[in-house]
Coordinates of C-alpha atoms and ligand atoms in Angstrom, one line a residue:
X872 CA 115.3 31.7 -13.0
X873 CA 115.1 28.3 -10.8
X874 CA 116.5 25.2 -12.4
X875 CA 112.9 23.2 -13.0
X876 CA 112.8 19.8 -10.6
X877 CA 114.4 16.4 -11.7
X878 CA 111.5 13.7 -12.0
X879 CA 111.7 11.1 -9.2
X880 CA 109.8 7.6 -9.7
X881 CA 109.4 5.6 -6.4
X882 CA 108.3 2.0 -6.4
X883 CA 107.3 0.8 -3.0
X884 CA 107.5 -2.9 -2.1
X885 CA 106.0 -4.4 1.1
X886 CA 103.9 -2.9 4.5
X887 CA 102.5 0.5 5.4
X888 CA 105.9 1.0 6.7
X889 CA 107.5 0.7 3.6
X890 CA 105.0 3.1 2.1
X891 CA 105.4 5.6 5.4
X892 CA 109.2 5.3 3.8
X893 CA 108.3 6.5 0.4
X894 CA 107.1 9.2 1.8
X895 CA 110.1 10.1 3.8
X896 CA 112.1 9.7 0.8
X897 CA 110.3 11.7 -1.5
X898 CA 110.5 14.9 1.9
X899 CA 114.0 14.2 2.2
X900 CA 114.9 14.9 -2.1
X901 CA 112.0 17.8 -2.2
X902 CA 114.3 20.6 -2.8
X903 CA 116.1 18.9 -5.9
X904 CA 112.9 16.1 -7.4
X905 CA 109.8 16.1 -7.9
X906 CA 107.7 13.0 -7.8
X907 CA 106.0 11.3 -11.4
X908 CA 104.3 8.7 -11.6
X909 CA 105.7 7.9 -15.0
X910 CA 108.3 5.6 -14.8
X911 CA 109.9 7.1 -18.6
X912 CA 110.6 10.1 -17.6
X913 CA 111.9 9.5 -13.8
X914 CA 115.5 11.1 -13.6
X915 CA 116.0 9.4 -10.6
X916 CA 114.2 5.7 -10.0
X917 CA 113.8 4.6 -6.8
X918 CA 112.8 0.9 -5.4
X919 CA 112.1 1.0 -2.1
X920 CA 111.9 -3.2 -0.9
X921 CA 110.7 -5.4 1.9
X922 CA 112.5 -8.5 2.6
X923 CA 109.9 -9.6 5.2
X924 CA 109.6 -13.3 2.6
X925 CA 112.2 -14.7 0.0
X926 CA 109.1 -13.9 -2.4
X927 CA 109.7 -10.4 -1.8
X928 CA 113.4 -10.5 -2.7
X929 CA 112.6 -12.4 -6.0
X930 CA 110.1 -9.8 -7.0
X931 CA 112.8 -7.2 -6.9
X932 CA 115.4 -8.8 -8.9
X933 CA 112.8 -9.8 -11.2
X934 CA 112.4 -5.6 -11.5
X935 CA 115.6 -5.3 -11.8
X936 CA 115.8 -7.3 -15.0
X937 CA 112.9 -5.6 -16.2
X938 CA 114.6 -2.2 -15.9
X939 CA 117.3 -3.2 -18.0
X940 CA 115.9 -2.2 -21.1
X941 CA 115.0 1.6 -19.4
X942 CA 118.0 1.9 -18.4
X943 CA 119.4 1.1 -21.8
X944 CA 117.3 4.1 -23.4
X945 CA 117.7 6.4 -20.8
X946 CA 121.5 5.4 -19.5
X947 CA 121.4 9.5 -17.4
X948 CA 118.6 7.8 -15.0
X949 CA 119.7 7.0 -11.6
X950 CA 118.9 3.7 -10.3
X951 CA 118.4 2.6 -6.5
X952 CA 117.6 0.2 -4.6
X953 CA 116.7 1.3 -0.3
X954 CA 115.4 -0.5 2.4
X955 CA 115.1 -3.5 3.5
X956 CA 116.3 -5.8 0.7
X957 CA 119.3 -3.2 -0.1
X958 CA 120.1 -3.4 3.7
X959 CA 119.9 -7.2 3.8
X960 CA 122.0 -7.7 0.3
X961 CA 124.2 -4.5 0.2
X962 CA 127.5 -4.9 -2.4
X963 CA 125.9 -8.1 -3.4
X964 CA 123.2 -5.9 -5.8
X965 CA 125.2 -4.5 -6.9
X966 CA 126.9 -7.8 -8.3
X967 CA 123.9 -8.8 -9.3
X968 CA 122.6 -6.0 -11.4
X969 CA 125.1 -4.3 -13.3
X970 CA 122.7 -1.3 -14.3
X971 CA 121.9 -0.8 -10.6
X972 CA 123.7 2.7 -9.3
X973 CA 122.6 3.2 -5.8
X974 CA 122.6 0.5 -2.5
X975 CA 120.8 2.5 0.2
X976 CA 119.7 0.3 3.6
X977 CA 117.2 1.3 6.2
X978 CA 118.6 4.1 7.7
X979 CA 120.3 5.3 4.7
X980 CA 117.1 7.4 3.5
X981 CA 118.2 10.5 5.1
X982 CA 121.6 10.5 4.0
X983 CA 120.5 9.5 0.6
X984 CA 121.2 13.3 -1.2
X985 CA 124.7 12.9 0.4
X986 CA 124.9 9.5 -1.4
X987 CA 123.5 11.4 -4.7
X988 CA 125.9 14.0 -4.4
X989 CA 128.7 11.5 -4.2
X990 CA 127.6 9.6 -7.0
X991 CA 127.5 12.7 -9.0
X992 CA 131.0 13.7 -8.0
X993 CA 132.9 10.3 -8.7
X994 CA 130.3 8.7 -10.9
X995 CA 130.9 5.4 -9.2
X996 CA 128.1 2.7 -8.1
X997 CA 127.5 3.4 -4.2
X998 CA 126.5 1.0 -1.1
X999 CA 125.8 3.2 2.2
X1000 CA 123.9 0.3 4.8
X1001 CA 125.4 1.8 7.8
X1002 CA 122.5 2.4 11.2
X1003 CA 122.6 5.4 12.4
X1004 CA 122.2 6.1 15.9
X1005 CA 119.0 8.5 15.3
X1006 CA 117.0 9.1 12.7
X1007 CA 114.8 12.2 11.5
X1008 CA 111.6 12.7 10.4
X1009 CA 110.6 15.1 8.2
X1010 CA 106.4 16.4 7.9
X1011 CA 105.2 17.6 4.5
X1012 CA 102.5 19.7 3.8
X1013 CA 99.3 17.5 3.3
X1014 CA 98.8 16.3 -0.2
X1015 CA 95.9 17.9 -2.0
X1016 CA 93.2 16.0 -0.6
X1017 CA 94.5 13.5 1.5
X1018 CA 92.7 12.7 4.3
X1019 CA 95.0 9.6 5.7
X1020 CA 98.0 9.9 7.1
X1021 CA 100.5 7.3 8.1
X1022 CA 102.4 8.5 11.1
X1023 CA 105.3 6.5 11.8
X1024 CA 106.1 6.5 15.7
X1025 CA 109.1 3.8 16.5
X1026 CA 111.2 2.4 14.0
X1027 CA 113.2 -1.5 14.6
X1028 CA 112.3 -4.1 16.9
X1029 CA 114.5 -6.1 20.2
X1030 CA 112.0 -8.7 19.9
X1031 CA 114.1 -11.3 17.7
X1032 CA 111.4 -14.1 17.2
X1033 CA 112.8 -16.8 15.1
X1034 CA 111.6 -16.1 11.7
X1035 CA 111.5 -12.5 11.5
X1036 CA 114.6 -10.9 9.3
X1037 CA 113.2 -7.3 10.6
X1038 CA 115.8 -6.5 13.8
X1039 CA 118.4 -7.4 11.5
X1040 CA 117.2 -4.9 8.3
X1041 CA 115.4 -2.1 10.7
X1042 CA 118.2 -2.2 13.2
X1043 CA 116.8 -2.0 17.4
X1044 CA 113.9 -0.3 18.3
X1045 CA 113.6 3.6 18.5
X1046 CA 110.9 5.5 19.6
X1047 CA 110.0 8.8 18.1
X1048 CA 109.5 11.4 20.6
X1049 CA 105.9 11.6 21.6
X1050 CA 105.5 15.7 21.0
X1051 CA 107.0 15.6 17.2
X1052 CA 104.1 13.0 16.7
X1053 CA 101.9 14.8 18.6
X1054 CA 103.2 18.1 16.2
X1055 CA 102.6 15.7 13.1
X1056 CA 99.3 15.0 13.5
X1057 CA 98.4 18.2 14.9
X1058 CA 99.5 20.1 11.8
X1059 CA 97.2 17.2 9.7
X1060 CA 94.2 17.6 11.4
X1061 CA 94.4 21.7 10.9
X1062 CA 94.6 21.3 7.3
X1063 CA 91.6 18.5 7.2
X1064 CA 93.0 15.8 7.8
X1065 CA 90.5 12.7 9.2
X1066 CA 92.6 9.1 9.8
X1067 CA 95.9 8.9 11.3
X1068 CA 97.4 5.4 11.5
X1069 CA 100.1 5.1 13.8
X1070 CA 102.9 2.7 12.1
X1071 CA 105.4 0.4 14.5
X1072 CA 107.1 -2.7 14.1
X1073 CA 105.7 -3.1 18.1
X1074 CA 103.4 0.0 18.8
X1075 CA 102.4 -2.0 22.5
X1076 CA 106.5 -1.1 23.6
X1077 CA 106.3 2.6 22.6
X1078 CA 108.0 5.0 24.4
X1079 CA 110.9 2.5 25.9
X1080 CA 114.1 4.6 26.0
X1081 CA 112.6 7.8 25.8
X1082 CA 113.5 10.4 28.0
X1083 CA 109.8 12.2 28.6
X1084 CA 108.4 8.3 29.8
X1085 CA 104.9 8.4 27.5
X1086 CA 103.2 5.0 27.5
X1087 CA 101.7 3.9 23.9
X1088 CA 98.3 4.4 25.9
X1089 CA 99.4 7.6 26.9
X1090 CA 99.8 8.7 23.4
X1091 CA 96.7 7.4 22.0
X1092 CA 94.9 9.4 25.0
X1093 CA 97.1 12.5 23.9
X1094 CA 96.0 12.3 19.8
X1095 CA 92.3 11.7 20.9
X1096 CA 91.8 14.6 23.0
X1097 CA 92.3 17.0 19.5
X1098 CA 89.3 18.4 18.2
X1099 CA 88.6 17.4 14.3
X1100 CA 90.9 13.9 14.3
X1101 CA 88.1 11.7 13.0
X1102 CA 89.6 8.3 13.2
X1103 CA 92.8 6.8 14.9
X1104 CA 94.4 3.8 13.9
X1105 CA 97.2 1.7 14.8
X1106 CA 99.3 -1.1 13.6
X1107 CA 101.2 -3.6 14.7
X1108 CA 100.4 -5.0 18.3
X1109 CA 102.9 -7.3 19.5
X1110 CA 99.9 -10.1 21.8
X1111 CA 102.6 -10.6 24.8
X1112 CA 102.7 -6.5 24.8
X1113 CA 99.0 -5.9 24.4
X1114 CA 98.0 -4.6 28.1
X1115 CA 94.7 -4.4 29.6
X1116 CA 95.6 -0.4 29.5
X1117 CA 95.5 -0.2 26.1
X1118 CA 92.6 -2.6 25.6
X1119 CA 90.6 0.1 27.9
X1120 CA 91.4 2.4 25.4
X1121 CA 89.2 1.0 23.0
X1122 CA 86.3 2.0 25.1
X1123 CA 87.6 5.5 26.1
X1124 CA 88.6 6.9 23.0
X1125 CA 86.0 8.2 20.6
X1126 CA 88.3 8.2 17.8
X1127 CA 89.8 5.2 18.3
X1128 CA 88.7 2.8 15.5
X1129 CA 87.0 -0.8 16.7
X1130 CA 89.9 -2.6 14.9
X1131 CA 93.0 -4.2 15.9
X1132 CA 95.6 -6.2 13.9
X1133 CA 97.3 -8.9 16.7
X1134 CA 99.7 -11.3 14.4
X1135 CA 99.1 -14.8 16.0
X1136 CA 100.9 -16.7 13.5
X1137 CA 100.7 -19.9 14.7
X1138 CA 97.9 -22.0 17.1
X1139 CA 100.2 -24.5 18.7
X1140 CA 101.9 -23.8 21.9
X1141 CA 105.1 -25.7 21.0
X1142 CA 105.6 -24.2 18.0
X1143 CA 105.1 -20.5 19.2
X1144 CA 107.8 -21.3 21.8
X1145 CA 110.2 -22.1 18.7
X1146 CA 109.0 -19.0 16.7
X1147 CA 110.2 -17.3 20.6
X1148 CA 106.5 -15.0 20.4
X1149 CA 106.4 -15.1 24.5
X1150 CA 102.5 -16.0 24.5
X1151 CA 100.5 -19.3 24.3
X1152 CA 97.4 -20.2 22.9
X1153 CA 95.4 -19.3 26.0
X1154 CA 97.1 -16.2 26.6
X1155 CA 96.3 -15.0 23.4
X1156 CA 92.7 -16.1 23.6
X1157 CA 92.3 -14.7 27.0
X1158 CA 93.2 -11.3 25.2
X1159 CA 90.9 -11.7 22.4
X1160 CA 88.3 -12.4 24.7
X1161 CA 89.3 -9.7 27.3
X1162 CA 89.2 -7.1 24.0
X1163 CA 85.4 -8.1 22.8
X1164 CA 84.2 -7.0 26.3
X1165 CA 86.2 -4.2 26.7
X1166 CA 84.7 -2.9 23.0
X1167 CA 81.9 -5.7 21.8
X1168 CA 82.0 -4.1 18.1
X1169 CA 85.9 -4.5 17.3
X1170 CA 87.2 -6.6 14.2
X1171 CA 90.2 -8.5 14.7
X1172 CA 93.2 -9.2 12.1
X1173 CA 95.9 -11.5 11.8
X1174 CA 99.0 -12.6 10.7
X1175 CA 99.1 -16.5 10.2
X1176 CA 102.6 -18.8 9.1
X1177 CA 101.9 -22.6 8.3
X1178 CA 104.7 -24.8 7.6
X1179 CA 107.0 -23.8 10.3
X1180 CA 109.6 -25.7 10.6
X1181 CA 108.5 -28.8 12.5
X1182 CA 105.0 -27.9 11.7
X1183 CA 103.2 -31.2 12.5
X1184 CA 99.7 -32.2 11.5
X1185 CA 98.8 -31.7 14.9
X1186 CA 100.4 -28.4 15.3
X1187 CA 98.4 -26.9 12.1
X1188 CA 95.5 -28.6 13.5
X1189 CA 96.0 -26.2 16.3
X1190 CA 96.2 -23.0 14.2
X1191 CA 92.9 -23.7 13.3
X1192 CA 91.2 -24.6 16.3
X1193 CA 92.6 -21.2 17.2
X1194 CA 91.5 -19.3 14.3
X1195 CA 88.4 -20.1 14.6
X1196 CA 87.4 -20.0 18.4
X1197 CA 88.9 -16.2 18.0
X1198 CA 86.7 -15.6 15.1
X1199 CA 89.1 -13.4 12.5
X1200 CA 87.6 -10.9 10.8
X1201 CA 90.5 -11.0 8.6
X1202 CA 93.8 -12.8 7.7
X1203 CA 97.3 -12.3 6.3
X1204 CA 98.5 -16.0 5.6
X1205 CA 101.8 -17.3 4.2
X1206 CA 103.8 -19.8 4.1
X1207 CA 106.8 -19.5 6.2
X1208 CA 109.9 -19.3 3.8
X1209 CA 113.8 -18.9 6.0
X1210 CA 115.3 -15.8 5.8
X1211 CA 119.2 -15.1 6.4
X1212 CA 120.4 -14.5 9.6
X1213 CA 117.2 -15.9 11.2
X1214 CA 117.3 -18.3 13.8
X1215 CA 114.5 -20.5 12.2
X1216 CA 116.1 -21.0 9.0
X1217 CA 118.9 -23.2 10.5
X1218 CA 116.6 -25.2 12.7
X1219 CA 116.6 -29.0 11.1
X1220 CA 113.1 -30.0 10.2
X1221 CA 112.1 -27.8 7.2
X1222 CA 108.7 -28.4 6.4
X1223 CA 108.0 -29.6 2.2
X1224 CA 106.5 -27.2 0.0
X1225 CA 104.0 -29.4 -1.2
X1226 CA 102.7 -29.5 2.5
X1227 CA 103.0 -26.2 3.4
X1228 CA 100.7 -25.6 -0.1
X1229 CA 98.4 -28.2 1.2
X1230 CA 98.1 -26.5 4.5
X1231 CA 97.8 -23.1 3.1
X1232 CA 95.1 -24.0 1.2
X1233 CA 92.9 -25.6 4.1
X1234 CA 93.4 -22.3 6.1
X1235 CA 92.7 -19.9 3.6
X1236 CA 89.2 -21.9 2.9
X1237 CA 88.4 -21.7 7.0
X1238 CA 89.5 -17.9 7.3
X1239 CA 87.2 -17.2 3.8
X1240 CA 84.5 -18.9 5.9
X1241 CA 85.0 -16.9 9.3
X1242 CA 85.1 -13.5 7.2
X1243 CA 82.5 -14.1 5.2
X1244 CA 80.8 -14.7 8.6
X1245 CA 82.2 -11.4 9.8
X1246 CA 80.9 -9.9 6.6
X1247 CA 77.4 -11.1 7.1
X1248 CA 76.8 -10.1 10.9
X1249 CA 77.1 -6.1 9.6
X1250 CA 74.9 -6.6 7.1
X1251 CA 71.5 -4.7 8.0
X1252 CA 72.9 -2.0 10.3
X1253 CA 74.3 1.3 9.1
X1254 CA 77.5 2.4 9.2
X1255 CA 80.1 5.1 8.6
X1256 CA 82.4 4.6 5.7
X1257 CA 85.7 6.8 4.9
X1258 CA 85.4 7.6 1.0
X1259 CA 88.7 6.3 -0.6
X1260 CA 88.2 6.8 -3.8
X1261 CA 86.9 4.6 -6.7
X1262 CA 86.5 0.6 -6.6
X1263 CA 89.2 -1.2 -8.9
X1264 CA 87.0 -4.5 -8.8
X1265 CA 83.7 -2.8 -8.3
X1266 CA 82.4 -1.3 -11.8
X1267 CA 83.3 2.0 -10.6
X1268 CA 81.8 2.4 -7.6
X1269 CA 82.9 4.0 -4.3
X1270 CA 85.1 2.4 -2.2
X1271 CA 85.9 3.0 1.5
X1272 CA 86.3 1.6 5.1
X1273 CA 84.3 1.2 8.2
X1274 CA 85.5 2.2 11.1
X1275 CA 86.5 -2.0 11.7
X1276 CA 88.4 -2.0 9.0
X1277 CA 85.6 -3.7 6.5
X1278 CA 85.7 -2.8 2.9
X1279 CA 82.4 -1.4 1.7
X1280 CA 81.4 -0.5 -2.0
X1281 CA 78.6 1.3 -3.2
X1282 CA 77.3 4.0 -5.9
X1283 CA 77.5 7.6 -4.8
X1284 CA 79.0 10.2 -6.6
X1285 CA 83.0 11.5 -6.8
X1286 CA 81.8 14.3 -4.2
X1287 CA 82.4 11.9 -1.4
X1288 CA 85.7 10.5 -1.9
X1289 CA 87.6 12.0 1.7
X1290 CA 84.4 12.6 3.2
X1291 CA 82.9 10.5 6.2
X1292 CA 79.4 9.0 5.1
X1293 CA 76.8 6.6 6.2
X1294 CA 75.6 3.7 4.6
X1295 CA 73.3 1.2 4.7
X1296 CA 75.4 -2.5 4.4
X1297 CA 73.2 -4.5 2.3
X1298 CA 75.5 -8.0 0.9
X1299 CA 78.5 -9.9 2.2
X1300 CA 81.1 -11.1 0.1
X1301 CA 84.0 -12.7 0.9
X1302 CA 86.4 -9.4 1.0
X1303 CA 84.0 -6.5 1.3
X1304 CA 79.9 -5.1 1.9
X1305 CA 78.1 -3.8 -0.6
X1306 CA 75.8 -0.7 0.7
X1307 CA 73.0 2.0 -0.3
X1308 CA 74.3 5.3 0.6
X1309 CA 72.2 7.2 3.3
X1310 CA 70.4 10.2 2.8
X1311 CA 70.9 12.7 5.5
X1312 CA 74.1 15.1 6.7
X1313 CA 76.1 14.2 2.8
X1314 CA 73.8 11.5 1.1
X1315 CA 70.9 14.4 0.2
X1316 CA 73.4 17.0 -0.5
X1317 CA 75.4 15.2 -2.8
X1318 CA 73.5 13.3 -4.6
X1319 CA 71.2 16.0 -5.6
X1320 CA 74.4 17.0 -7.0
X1321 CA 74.9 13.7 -9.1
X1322 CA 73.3 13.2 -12.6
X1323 CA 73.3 9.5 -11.9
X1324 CA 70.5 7.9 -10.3
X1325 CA 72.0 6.2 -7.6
X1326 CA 69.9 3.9 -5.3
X1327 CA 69.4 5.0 -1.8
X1328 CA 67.4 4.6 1.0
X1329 CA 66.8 6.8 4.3
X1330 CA 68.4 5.9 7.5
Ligands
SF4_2157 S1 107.9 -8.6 16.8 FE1 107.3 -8.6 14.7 S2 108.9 -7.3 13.7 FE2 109.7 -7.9 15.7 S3 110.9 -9.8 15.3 FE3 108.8 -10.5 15.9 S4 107.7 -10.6 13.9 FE4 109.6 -9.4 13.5

């Protein structure tokens, strides 16, 4: 008789990355774990950390504390701490949590049942943050119903800009070989699969280094040319890398989605030169610009830092001057806080909290302005939404995206969760649509099916 599986519990801090690493993690322990999602009764509990803000690390130790009291009850649990945060930190979490048994960095995921096996063997606490020259990937069946896929294609980044602890914790850039993607997402779309999101710390530099040369435009052509893949996303663009080849794209590619996420992070030209991002102002605006006539319907995302250090008035001024004359649909925003090893954290004229507060504040109330803007301008027209599942916020109603990236909530039945349907966009809020759901190729179908009486209309 087999022994039955261990229970493996993996919380996941940070990006889609960090998520696209859970993943690997649970692949890479298959044959001994099996995942739960109850924390009590994980033999093996996982925290898999970003260290992208000090934030970040502060929520993990603050876990760590927390898990005390588990680990007191259950002291045969394994605990571990991987990526970014473990890679950054090492021996020193050790030091600071005694009840922590595993230190596993970046590229450690794939060695991590050699680290188990060790740990099992000696019984000692274990740090393994070593980079490893290359680094698998392993494909899983698709999860019952899944209809998204993360698909990580390069790992690292060469691009050092001042503030940015990522080269040092994800080690140089890599890019995975274009046909194992290609495989990946292949295999997906034969078992139903609809959205692939390719994941990069620089997806515009794909394909540096490899030995069959493939562009990142040259990829996206390859994926769209399969039958069945519905949508094809990608994230992050570097702006200095974003080429007028792959802005064509855009326009080419059926699948492509209309979205792109270009990090700015700052408006003024002096200090993007001291966060070393390799674009001004203009340039990026020139892009923007270029990438609305190239595809008139795309939504663009950001990435936005105030309080750099030696942030003037003036300089913020410019962030916003910026932000709006490229119209965001959507914003990340934070304020900048120095991480070790970077080059910013050193530099002299450290901005006050209180002002990067301040300053945080005034942006966040111009971006809620330009995305409620971006909200409004959809609503009217009807769209196709990917079902995700149910709204959290939303009174139980669907929840899903367009193909721009826009959340959009409305009533339809449990049927449609993974299916593509259209709606009708009716309000704009702040952070999302609200929508009838069409009658027509799903809407008559399934809602015949549903005992609610959902409100529609024909389009
Ligand atoms: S390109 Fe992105 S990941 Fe690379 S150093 Fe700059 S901010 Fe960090």
């Amino acid at each position: 008789m087999r022994t039955p599986k261990k229970k493996l519990y993996i919380r996941t801090y940070g990006c889609q990355m960090n998520v696209a690493d859970s993943e690997q993690l649970a692949l890479v322990l298959d044959s001994d774990y099996e995942l739960t999602d109850r924390p009590e009764e994980a033999d093996l509990y996982l925290i898999n950390t970003c260290a992208i803000r000090r934030k970040s690390v502060e929520k993990v130790l603050s876990l760590l504390g927390r898990l005390k009291a588990l680990k007191r009850r259950r002291p045969e649990m394994l605990l571990g701490v991987g990526g970014c945060v473990a890679q950054q930190e090492g021996q020193q979490l050790l030091r600071q949590a005694p009840h922590l048994d595993l230190v596993f960095g970046t590229h450690g995921i794939y060695r991590l049942p050699d680290l188990l096996a060790k740990q099992r063997q000696t019984g000692r606490r274990l740090v393994d943050t070593a980079f490893a020259a290359e680094m698998p990937y392993l494909c899983g069946p698709r999860p019952a119903g899944a209809v998204q896929k993360l698909v990580t294609i390069m790992q690292g980044c060469d691009n050092y800009c001042t503030y940015c602890v990522v080269p040092y914790v994800r080690g140089p850039e890599r890019s995975r070989p274009a046909a194992d993607i290609i495989a990946e997402v292949a295999a997906f779309v034969s078992q139903g699969g609809q959205e692939v999101t390719l994941l990069g710390q620089n997806v515009n530099s794909y394909g540096r280094g490899l030995p069959e040369a493939v562009s990142f435009p040259e990829l996206l052509r390859r994926l769209a040319a399969f039958g069945g893949l519905a949508r094809l996303r990608f994230t992050t663009s570097h702006p200095r890398d974003l080429s007028e080849d792959l802005m064509n794209c855009f326009a080419e590619l059926p699948p492509l989605c209309e979205h792109i996420h270009l990090p700015v992070q700052a408006g003024s030209d002096g200090v993007l030169a001291r966060m070393r991002r390799g674009y001004t102002q203009k340039d990026y605006l020139t892009k923007v610009e270029r990438l609305r006539q190239v595809c008139p319907d795309i939504a663009i995302s950001t990435d936005l830092i105030v309080g750099f250090p030696g942030e003037s008035e003036a300089d913020f001024q410019e962030t916003l001057t910026l932000m709006r004359a490229a119209a965001f649909d959507s914003a990340f925003y934070f304020k900048y806080s120095p991480r070790p090893q970077t080059e910013a954290a050193t530099y002299a004229e450290q901005v006050p909290e209180a002002v990067k507060t301040e300053r945080l504040a005034r942006l966040k109330e111009v971006q809620e302005q330009l995305s409620l803007a971006s909200n409004q301008r959809l609503v009217g027209g009807v769209r196709e939404v990917l079902v995700e599942g149910f709204s959290k916020q939303h009174n139980g109603q669907l929840t899903g995206r367009l193909r721009s990236n826009h959340v959009v909530n409305f009533d339809g039945p449990a049927e449609l969760i993974g299916r593509l349907v259209q709606v009708h966009v009716t309000t704009a809020h702040r952070h999302s649509l609200g929508a009838l759901l069409c009658g027509g190729q799903f809407g008559d179908q399934f809602l015949a099916a549903s005992r609610q009486d959902h409100r529609r209309i024909p389009c």
